[in-house]
């Protein structure tokens, strides 16, 4: 492993660019506005702009020619029509393509291959070369490997190795279709050969790889971009316009490990100078340097970076017209974005290049909007709408020809013909077409036969290891049923379908989202809580306003003599509250949820101020509280409805649940709103009254939640807040004999103390629901993707400064990939911003108080004496902040204590992963477990073996969502039932069966009339 000090030579030497104040707010409309309205605008703007019959007439011969005379590599397209990615075989192929090449050890490669091929049926594949190879690999594997995916006996193992080798070759071949060369020189040579055959061909090279997770990654990328530029520049003619030379495409996420909207200031300070060095070189050689389009959340940030660069081009090399930006037509703001880019060009007196694409991250944009509970989707939800938007954008680009040189990147014959028609109508030839290497070859062979239009090929360069993520994107694109290249290869798709007018399709529909908006994710009966997107300026402003107005009210402590009367009042209020129909109590909860939703920004501000939460954590917490209220309202109506039970004739048997009495709810400071609200709501909606004791550190948030519940209709005596220390107020409440139940979330020792206190009482046996901590582990095998692991680990271990019971405490990495993974985790953790949580840029806020800080400091002193510290010390007693800490240990058993802070322990494992899980089980906790593996059968087997409440595969281990990932553990981690799950409410209830002899008042009428 490298030493901690990262060589930053290439980065540190750059001069900072003085920043002109940039308008990084409200450049663009709300990305989440209604899709229907946007679509209507686009249709109106394009009215009469195209004659689709003529478009079709031009494109149809291209399609026929490609089908009659397919280009080389057509086998892949055929393979994917035979095995669509939605089929088991397609999935297997994609998963192997994503993972197999990076697995370093044979055992895992065998297990992965068997796992994926074992479930698929490749028999009878077409005789195309690719399919033959795959079929051969699969057929062989079926003979040699067991379906379970674990290494079989010795003889079979020899066979298994051959299967893996054959499959590897198949995947490499897949990769080679999309990559022009392993190195830039190699790629340039191949590009030149292509240019000799077709002189109007240009290239834009792309250096493959995952986005940078660390400064070292960013430095490596910068070097590889520079080397590529040098090589391209050597072959370019600086006297020519950049559209006539080859160029380079770059990803800003590769050049900075924190290329995120929240890190705006740092990105502008550090990233812009890096990119500028590339601009300078591209300008000298008159090359086209294009910034690729990435996720929507980075759009506004990318515009700010872009404008800073354009401003400097304007000052230092205004004659260079080669700086470019890729724009995604699937974004609902795409047309406005083009207007903004043109405005930037005009503002700084520079001409730019603009590559129009449809967009490559559609599925992840949909998922992010759903996860954040946003008001809508930032992308169109139907493919033909993106096609239409593309044409509206094309028109806008032609209109902005004074400022930008349009570059149209698509493989869709209809889209290409439409763009050509637009150009003809305007009498312009000042544009180019673009395609990806390995895609659209057939169509472009035909398109380039006539006319003089130029075509640029986006040409990925890199070793096999680096192409995996790119390969998966391309397979998705080639394999999706709706994709043009997929349909082109499928001869059963007729010309009318293939070249159907997007106008006709869009005009004929109502325009709303194709599937439920994020707020309706759980159906109409339970609205999803709505979130905010900190990447959007207007949303950030709502938080900033709330912050300016935030005040933390002083909540008086309950005096000892107030406890017993409060319990008495709660007991007296029980009867009436329990008698209220469940629908009424549920309605009260829903009103409280709506009130919280309406007050989301001020509640977030209170969480930041009192609980020292970061803004993203605060938003997630308010949403969780809202979800608890709505979920338990719905669950109560379902569960508390009388249940008719079968029995003998002449009798009616029903079971019903009802409240038990007065409950004590004791909640922690780490989720002072969500856990507090969850406990209280569950107790109330089932008919109980509540004595709520919040954590001493966070009474104001609890006070606000209680105020909202009272305002929503909970009687004052049915919910009373009793703030004060646990050992006085908490202990006194638990000791009250009239208490009917206790819900507690907190540490294991306090839970045990409560259990003992309850057991010591005479009288009824009082139920206790306890949710406590955990020593949560994550097991990573060698099929896992290190970048995905690093993201998941950093979030799980260090978000909320590690102050979550679900936080990752122990990372177990397979020895064959441990060096790289540990280094990446370490450097990514070191790149986190530690500090004031009210600053949006802060990742790791302070620990909750001096006591918590002292506790973590004690553990750190112990670990520094017994384990290998991998990160520098970073405790600050004045602010109670602790910078992320990473220690390497040797045995699972060394991590037996829960450290409630940003402290992660890591160890290397070898051999059988089941043995690791057995050791984790032996720690006695049972809350969360993370598994990172591409071997599905292994993930399932390990999950079944693990004695934990929540298992997360190939993702982070925090942020359980109400009703989606019910949360809670076993063993030392708690009693269950899981919060936010279907079994939670019954624990708060007494059960009663009602058996009525229906014949007592006469005969058995039911039997006679049956
Ligand atoms: C030279 C070049 C450079 C590229 N650079 C980038 C880049 O920088 N950033 C980037 O994101 N992509 C980039 N792409 C990829 C591009 O965004 C498209 O994914 C790809 O070109 C497929 O679009 P198409 O027009 O060729 O095919 P088509 O089959 O006509 O369109 C497929 C596209 O439609 C959209 N789509 C699919 N399903 C739906 C749906 N249900 N609702 C709405 N829209 C849907 C998606 O954008 C999908 O990629 C580039 C492509 C090329 C050719």
PDB file of N, CA, C and O in Angstrom, residues 731 734-735 752-761:
ATOM      1  N   UNK A 731     -35.564   7.017  34.582  1.00  0.00           N
ATOM      2  CA  UNK A 731     -35.665   5.928  35.560  1.00  0.00           C
ATOM      3  C   UNK A 731     -36.960   6.028  36.346  1.00  0.00           C
ATOM      4  O   UNK A 731     -37.623   5.011  36.629  1.00  0.00           O
ATOM      5  N   UNK A 734     -39.905   4.758  34.221  1.00  0.00           N
ATOM      6  CA  UNK A 734     -39.898   3.294  34.063  1.00  0.00           C
ATOM      7  C   UNK A 734     -40.330   2.617  35.373  1.00  0.00           C
ATOM      8  O   UNK A 734     -40.946   1.542  35.370  1.00  0.00           O
ATOM      9  N   UNK A 735     -40.035   3.284  36.482  1.00  0.00           N
ATOM     10  CA  UNK A 735     -40.355   2.678  37.782  1.00  0.00           C
ATOM     11  C   UNK A 735     -41.821   2.832  38.160  1.00  0.00           C
ATOM     12  O   UNK A 735     -42.287   2.230  39.137  1.00  0.00           O
ATOM     13  N   UNK A 752     -30.593  -2.852  29.162  1.00  0.00           N
ATOM     14  CA  UNK A 752     -30.546  -3.906  30.191  1.00  0.00           C
ATOM     15  C   UNK A 752     -31.022  -3.349  31.535  1.00  0.00           C
ATOM     16  O   UNK A 752     -31.738  -4.025  32.292  1.00  0.00           O
ATOM     17  N   UNK A 753     -30.619  -2.102  31.824  1.00  0.00           N
ATOM     18  CA  UNK A 753     -31.034  -1.505  33.104  1.00  0.00           C
ATOM     19  C   UNK A 753     -32.555  -1.365  33.158  1.00  0.00           C
ATOM     20  O   UNK A 753     -33.190  -1.643  34.189  1.00  0.00           O
ATOM     21  N   UNK A 754     -33.141  -0.955  32.041  1.00  0.00           N
ATOM     22  CA  UNK A 754     -34.609  -0.812  32.005  1.00  0.00           C
ATOM     23  C   UNK A 754     -35.264  -2.182  32.177  1.00  0.00           C
ATOM     24  O   UNK A 754     -36.233  -2.349  32.937  1.00  0.00           O
ATOM     25  N   UNK A 755     -34.692  -3.154  31.497  1.00  0.00           N
ATOM     26  CA  UNK A 755     -35.258  -4.513  31.591  1.00  0.00           C
ATOM     27  C   UNK A 755     -35.247  -4.993  33.049  1.00  0.00           C
ATOM     28  O   UNK A 755     -36.233  -5.545  33.551  1.00  0.00           O
ATOM     29  N   UNK A 756     -34.122  -4.726  33.733  1.00  0.00           N
ATOM     30  CA  UNK A 756     -34.021  -5.159  35.142  1.00  0.00           C
ATOM     31  C   UNK A 756     -35.023  -4.405  36.015  1.00  0.00           C
ATOM     32  O   UNK A 756     -35.681  -4.993  36.864  1.00  0.00           O
ATOM     33  N   UNK A 757     -35.162  -3.091  35.750  1.00  0.00           N
ATOM     34  CA  UNK A 757     -36.099  -2.295  36.562  1.00  0.00           C
ATOM     35  C   UNK A 757     -37.525  -2.809  36.379  1.00  0.00           C
ATOM     36  O   UNK A 757     -38.290  -2.929  37.344  1.00  0.00           O
ATOM     37  N   UNK A 758     -37.864  -3.116  35.144  1.00  0.00           N
ATOM     38  CA  UNK A 758     -39.231  -3.599  34.887  1.00  0.00           C
ATOM     39  C   UNK A 758     -39.444  -4.967  35.536  1.00  0.00           C
ATOM     40  O   UNK A 758     -40.506  -5.249  36.116  1.00  0.00           O
ATOM     41  N   UNK A 759     -38.397  -5.806  35.451  1.00  0.00           N
ATOM     42  CA  UNK A 759     -38.529  -7.160  36.011  1.00  0.00           C
ATOM     43  C   UNK A 759     -38.652  -7.120  37.525  1.00  0.00           C
ATOM     44  O   UNK A 759     -39.273  -8.002  38.140  1.00  0.00           O
ATOM     45  N   UNK A 760     -38.072  -6.069  38.126  1.00  0.00           N
ATOM     46  CA  UNK A 760     -38.081  -6.004  39.595  1.00  0.00           C
ATOM     47  C   UNK A 760     -39.440  -5.607  40.144  1.00  0.00           C
ATOM     48  O   UNK A 760     -39.688  -5.715  41.347  1.00  0.00           O
ATOM     49  N   UNK A 761     -40.305  -5.105  39.274  1.00  0.00           N
ATOM     50  CA  UNK A 761     -41.605  -4.636  39.771  1.00  0.00           C
ATOM     51  C   UNK A 761     -42.566  -5.795  40.008  1.00  0.00           C
ATOM     52  O   UNK A 761     -42.570  -6.771  39.276  1.00  0.00           O
TER      53      UNK A 761
END
